[in-house]
Short mmCIF file of C-alpha atoms in Angstrom, two decimals:
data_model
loop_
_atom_site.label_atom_id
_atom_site.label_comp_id
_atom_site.label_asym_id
_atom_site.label_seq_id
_atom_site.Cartn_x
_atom_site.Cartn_y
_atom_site.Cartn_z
CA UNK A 1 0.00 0.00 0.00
CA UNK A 2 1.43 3.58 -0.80
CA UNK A 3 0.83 5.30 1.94
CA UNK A 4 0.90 8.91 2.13
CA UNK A 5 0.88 9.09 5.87
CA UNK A 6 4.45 6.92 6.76
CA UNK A 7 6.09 10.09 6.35
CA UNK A 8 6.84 12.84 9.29
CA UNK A 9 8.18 15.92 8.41
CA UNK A 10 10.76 15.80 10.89
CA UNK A 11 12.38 12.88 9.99
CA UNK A 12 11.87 13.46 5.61
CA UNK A 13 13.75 16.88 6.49
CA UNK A 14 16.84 15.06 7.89
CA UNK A 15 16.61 12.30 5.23
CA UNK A 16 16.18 14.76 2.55
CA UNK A 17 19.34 17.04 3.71
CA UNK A 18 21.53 13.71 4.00
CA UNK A 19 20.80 12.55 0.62
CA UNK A 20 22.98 11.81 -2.34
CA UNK A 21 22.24 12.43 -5.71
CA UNK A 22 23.04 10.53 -9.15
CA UNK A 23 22.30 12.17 -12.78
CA UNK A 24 22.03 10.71 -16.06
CA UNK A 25 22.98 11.85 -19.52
CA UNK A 26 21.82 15.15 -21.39
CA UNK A 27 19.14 15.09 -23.92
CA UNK A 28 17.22 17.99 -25.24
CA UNK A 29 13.44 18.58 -24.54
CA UNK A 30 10.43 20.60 -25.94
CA UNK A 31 9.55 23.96 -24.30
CA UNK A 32 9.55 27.49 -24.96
CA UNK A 33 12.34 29.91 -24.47
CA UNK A 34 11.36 30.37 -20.98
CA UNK A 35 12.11 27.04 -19.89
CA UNK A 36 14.70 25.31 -22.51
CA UNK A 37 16.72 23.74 -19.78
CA UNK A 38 14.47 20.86 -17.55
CA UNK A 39 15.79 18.67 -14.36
CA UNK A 40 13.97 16.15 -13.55
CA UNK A 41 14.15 14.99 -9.74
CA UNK A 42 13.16 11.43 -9.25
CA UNK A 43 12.63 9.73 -5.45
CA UNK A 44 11.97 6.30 -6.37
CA UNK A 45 11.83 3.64 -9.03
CA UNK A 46 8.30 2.70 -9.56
CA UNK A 47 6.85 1.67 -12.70
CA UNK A 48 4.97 4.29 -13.04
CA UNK A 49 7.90 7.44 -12.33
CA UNK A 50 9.81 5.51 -14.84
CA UNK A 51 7.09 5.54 -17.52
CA UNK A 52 6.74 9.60 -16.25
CA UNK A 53 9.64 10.56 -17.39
CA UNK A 54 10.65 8.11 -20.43
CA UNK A 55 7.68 10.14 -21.64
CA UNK A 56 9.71 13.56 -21.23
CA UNK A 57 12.33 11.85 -23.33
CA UNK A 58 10.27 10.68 -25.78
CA UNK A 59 8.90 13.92 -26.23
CA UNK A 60 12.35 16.03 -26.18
CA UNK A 61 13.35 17.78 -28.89
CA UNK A 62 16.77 19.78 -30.15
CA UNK A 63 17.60 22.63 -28.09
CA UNK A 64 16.91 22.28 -24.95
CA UNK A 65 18.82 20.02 -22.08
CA UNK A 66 17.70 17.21 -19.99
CA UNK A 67 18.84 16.03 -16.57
CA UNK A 68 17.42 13.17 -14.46
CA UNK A 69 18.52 13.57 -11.09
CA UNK A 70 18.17 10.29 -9.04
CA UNK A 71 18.14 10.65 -4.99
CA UNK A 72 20.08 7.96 -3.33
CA UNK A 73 20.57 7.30 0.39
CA UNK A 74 23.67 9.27 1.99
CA UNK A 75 26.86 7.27 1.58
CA UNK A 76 24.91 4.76 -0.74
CA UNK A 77 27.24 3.98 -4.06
CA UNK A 78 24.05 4.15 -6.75
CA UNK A 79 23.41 0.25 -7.88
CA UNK A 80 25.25 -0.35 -10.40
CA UNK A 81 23.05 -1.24 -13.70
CA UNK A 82 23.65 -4.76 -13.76
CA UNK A 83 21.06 -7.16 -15.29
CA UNK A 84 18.90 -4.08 -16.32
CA UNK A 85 16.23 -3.98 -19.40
CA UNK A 86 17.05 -2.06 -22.34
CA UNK A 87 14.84 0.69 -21.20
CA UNK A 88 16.79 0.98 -17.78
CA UNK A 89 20.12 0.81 -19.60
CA UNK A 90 18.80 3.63 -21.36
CA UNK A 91 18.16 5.76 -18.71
CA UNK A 92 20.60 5.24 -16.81
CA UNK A 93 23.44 5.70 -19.76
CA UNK A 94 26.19 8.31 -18.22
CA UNK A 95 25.30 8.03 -14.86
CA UNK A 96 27.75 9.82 -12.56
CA UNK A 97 27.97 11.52 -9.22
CA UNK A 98 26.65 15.07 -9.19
CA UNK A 99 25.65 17.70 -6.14
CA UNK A 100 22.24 19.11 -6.37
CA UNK A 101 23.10 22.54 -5.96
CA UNK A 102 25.02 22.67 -9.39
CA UNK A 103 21.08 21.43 -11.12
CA UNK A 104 20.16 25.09 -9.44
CA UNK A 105 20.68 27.06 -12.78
CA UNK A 106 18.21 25.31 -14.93
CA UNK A 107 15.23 27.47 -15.88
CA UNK A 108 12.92 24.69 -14.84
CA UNK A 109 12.67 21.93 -12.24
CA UNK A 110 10.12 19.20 -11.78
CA UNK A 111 10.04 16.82 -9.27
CA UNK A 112 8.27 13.09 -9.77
CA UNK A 113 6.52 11.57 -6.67
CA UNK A 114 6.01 12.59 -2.99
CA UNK A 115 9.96 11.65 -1.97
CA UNK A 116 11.41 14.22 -5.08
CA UNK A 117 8.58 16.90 -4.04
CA UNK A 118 9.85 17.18 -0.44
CA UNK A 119 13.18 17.46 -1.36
CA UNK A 120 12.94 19.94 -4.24
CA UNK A 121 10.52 22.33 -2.20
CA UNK A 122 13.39 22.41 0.83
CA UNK A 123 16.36 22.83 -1.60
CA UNK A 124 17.47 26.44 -2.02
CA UNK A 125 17.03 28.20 -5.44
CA UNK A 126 14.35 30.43 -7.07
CA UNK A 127 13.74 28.54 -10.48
CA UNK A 128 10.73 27.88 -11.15
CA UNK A 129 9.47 23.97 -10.01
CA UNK A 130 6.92 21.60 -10.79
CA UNK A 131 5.47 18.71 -8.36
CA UNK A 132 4.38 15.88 -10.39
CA UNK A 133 2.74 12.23 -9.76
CA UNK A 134 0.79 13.51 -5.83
CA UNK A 135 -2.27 11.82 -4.87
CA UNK A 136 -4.03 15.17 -3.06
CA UNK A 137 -3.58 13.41 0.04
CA UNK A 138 0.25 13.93 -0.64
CA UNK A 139 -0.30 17.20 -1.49
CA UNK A 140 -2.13 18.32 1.41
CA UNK A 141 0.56 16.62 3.92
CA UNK A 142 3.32 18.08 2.10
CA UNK A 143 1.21 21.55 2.36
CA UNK A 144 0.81 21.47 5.75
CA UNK A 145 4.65 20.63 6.99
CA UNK A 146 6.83 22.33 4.54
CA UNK A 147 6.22 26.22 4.50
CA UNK A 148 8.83 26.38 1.74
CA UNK A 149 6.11 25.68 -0.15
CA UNK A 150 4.89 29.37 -0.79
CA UNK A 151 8.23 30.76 -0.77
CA UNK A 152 7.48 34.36 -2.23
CA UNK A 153 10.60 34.21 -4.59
CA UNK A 154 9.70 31.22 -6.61
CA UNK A 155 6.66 29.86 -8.85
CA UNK A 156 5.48 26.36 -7.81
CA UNK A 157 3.17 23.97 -10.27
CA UNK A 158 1.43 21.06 -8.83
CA UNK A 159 0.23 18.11 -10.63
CA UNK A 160 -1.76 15.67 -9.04
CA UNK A 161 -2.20 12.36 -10.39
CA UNK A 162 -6.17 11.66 -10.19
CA UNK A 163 -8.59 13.76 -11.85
CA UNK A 164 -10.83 15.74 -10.07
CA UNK A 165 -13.92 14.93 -8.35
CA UNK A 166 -16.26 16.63 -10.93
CA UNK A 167 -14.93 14.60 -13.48
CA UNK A 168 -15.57 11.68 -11.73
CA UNK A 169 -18.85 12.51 -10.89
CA UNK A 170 -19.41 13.55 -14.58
CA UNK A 171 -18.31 10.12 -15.90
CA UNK A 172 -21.24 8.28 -13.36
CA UNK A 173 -23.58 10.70 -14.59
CA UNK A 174 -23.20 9.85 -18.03
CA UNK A 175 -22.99 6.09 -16.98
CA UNK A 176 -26.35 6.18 -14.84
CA UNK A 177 -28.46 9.61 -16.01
CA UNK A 178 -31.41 8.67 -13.90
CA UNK A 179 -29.33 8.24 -10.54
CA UNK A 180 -28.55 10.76 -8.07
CA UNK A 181 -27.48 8.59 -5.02
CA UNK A 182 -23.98 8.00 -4.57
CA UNK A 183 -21.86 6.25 -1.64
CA UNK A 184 -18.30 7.17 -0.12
CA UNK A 185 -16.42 5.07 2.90
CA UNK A 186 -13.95 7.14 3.67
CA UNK A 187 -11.11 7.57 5.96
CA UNK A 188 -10.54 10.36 8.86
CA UNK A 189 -7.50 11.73 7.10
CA UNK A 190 -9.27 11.80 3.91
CA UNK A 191 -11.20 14.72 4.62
CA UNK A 192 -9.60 17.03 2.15
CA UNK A 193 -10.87 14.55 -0.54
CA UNK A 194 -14.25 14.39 0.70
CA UNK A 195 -14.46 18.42 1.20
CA UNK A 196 -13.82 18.02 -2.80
CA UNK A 197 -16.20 15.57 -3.54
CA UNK A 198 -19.13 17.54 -1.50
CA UNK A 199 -18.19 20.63 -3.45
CA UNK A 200 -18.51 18.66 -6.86
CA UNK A 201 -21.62 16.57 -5.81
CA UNK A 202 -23.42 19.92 -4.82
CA UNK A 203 -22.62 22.04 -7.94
CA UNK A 204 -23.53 19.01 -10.34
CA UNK A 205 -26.66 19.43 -12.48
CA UNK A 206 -28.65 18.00 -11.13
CA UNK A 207 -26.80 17.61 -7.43
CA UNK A 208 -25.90 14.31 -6.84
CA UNK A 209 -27.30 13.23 -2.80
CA UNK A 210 -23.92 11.76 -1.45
CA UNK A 211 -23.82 9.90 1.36
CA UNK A 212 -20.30 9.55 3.37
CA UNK A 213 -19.52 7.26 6.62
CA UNK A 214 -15.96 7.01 8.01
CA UNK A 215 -13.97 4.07 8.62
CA UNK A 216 -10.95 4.77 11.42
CA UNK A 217 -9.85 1.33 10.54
CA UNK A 218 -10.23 -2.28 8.98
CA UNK A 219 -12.92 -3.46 11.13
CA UNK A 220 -15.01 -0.10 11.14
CA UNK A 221 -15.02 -0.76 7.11
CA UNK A 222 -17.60 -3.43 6.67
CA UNK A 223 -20.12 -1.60 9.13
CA UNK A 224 -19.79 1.96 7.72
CA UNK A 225 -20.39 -0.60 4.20
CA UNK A 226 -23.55 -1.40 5.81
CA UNK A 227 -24.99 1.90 6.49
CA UNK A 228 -24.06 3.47 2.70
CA UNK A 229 -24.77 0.68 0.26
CA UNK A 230 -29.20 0.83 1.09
CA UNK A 231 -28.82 4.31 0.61
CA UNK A 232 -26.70 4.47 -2.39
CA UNK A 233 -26.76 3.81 -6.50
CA UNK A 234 -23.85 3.21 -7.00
CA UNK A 235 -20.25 3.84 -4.94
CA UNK A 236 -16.88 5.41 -5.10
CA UNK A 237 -13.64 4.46 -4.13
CA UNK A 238 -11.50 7.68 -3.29
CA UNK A 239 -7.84 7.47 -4.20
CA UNK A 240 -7.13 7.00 -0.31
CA UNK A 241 -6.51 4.60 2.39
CA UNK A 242 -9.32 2.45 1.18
CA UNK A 243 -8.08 2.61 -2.59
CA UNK A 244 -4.80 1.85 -1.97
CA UNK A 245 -5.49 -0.65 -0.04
CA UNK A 246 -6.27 -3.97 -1.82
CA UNK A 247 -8.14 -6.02 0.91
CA UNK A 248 -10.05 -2.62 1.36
CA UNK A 249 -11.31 -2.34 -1.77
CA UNK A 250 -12.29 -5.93 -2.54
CA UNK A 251 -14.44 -5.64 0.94
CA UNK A 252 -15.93 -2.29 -1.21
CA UNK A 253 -16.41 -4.38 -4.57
CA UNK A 254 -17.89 -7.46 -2.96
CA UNK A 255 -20.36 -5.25 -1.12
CA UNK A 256 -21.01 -3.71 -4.02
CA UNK A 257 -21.37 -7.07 -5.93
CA UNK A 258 -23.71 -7.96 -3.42
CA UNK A 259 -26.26 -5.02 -3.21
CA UNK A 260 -26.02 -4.72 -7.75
CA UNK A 261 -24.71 -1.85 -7.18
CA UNK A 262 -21.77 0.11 -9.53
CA UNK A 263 -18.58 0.58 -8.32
CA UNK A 264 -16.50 3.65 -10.18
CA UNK A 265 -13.18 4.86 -8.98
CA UNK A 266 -9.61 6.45 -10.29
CA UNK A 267 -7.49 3.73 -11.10
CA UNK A 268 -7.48 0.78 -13.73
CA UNK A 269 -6.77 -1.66 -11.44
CA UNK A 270 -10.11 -0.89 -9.40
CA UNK A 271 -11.73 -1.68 -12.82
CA UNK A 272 -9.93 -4.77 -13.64
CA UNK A 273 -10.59 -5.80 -10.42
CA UNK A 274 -14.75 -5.70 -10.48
CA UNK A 275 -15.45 -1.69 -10.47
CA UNK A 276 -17.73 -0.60 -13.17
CA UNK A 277 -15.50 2.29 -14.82
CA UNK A 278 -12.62 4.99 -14.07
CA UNK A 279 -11.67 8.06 -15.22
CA UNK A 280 -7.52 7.90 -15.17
CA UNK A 281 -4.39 9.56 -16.74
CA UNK A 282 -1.70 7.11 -17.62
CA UNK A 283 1.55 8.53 -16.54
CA UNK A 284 2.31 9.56 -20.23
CA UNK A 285 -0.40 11.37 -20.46
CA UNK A 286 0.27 12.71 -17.11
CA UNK A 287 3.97 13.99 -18.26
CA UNK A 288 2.70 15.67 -21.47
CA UNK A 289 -0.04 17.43 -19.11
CA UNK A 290 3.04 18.05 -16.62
CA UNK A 291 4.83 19.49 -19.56
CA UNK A 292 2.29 22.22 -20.60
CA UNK A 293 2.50 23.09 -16.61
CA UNK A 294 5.71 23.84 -16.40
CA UNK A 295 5.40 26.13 -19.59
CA UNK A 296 2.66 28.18 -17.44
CA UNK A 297 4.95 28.13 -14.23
CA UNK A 298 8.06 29.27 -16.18
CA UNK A 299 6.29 31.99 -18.02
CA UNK A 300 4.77 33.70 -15.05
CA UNK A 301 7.43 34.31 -12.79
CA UNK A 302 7.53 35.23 -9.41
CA UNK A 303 5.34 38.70 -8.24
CA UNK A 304 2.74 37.83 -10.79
CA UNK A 305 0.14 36.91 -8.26
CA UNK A 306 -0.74 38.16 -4.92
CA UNK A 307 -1.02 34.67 -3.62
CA UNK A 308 2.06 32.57 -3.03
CA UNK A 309 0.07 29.38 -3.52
CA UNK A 310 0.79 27.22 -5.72
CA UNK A 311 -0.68 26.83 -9.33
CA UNK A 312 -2.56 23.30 -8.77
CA UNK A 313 -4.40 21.22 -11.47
CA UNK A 314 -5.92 17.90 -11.35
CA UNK A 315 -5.09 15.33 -13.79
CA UNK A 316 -6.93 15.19 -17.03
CA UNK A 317 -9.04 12.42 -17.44
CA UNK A 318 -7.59 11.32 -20.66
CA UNK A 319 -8.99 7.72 -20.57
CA UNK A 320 -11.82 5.89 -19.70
CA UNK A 321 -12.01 2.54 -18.86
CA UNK A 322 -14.76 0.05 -18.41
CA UNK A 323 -15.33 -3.86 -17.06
CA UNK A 324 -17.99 -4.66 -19.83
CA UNK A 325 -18.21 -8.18 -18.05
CA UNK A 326 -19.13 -5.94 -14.52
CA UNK A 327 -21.72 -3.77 -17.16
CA UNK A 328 -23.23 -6.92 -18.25
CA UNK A 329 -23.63 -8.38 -14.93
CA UNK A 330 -25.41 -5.21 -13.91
CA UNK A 331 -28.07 -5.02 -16.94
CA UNK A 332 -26.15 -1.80 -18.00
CA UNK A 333 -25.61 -0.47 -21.50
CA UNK A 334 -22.89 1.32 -21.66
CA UNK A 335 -21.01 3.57 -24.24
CA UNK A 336 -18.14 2.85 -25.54
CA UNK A 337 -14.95 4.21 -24.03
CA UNK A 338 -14.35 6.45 -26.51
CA UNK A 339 -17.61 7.63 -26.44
CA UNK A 340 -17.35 8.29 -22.78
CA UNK A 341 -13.74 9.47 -22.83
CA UNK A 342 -15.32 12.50 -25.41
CA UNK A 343 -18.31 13.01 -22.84
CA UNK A 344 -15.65 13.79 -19.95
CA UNK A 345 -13.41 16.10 -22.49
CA UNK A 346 -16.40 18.32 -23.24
CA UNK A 347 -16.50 21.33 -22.13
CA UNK A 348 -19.20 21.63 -18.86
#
């Protein structure tokens, strides 16, 4: 499970001023003037961060210069790339040892995964930086213990990697059009999520009646299950706790099995799994939308607002995918994905 609580500020502050870092090769990449030079910080080796930034390579072009910036443990030698995949060998071609603080002169920075955000928000520097591949849960933690965050003298960009609550609302509506009841279990720390999801459920036309019970912990789930699912037409799994949590969300499916009722969520493997449908951006299409942020970051500068916030956007539902076996089961017709995919890319 990837957990955004296991960190604590005071101990990611330590780890991220005792860390190494490892750089690979120079490429060139597309962007305007303002931002011709990218460095790419990356905290971990996940599937997806790798398929992140292969995507930034892939969509490079002459010009410009490219650095991936790997963080390593303090007084860890980086592995060396023995037995690696073609890919790997790719990216990790030229790899030598390389302090941080010479990165500080490129025009952009962007930072892939909650790890690489922490540490590129507490390094010193004014260039402009975006934070890619954050759940909001991520965000929000990361909000509320690193004040370096709204730093006055630099621009900040955050994408997060699940689209917003309206568009998932907006994809059940055009599933079921004569439902209005919809079911959350949620967790106490997933409040900022829910304080979304209220927001979009209200301004929806017409409103959708949600209904939300808490679950501190395993065995709370299967009661606060019990108290949405006769109230509900279908149910959501929130990108929290419960979502990334396997055994969670097969207690959510099965109950949702059980009742007939639709299960949508933000991930593929929810769908593959039983759920009914999901709106998700692949992390391509999340580095191409990543891309076009950084060009708005680097262009504004700093003083161009009078908030210090940071310029946040949800991922872009690029993709819909549905279980036609789940649709089937149900007695639904549904569109095609395509079809639906256009529905969610309409303007509202």
């Amino acid at each position: 499970m990837n957990s955004f609580l296991s960190p604590f500020p005071g101990r990611l502050r330590r780890a991220v001023l005792a860390v190494g870092f490892v750089w690979a090769g120079t490429a060139s990449f597309a962007a305007p003037a303002s931002a011709s030079s990218l460095t790419v910080l990356m905290g971990d080796d996940a599937a997806a961060s790798s398929e992140f930034v292969q995507q930034l390579r892939a969509d490079q072009e002459p010009g410009g210069k490219f650095e991936l910036v790997r963080l390593t443990p303090a007084g860890t030698d980086p592995q060396p790339p023995t037995e690696a995949t073609d890919t790997e060998r790719a990216a990790n071609a030229g790899v030598r040892t390389r302090s941080l603080r010479t990165a500080s002169d490129a025009p952009l920075t962007m930072a892939v995964g909650p790890a690489a955000a922490r540490a590129a928000v507490e390094r010193p520097g004014q260039e402009p930086l975006v934070l890619a591949m954050l759940s909001r849960l991520e965000y929000e933690t990361l909000k509320a213990s690193s004040p370096a965050l709204r730093r006055g003298d630099r621009r900040v960009g955050v994408l997060l990697r699940d689209p917003a609550m309206a568009d998932q609302l907006a994809l059940i509506t055009a599933v079921l059009p004569q439902k209005h009841r919809i079911g959350v279990v949620a967790t106490p720390e997933s409040e900022p999520l829910v304080r979304e999801l209220q927001r979009a459920a209200q301004g929806a036309n017409p409103p959708w009646d949600l209904r939300v019970e808490y679950a501190p912990d395993a065995k709370s789930l299967a009661n606060a299950l019990r108290q949405v699912v006769p109230l509900s037409d279908a149910l959501m799994v929130l990108p929290d706790l419960i979502g990334d949590s396997q055994a969670a969300t097969l207690s959510v499916l099965r109950a949702g099995a059980s009742a007939g009722l639709p299960v949508f969520g933000a991930s593929e493997g929810l769908v593959r799994s039983g759920g009914l449908a999901a709106a998700v951006s692949t992390p391509s299409q999340l580095a191409q939308q990543a891309r076009l942020l950084g060009q708005k970051v680097a262009s504004a500068g700093t003083g161009s607002s009078n908030s210090n916030a940071p310029l946040v956007e949800a991922a872009t539902p690029a993709t819909v995918r549905v279980n036609a076996t789940v649709a089937r089961g149900l007695g639904l017709r549904m569109p095609e994905e395509r079809e639906l995919t256009d529905r969610l890319a309409a303007p509202r």
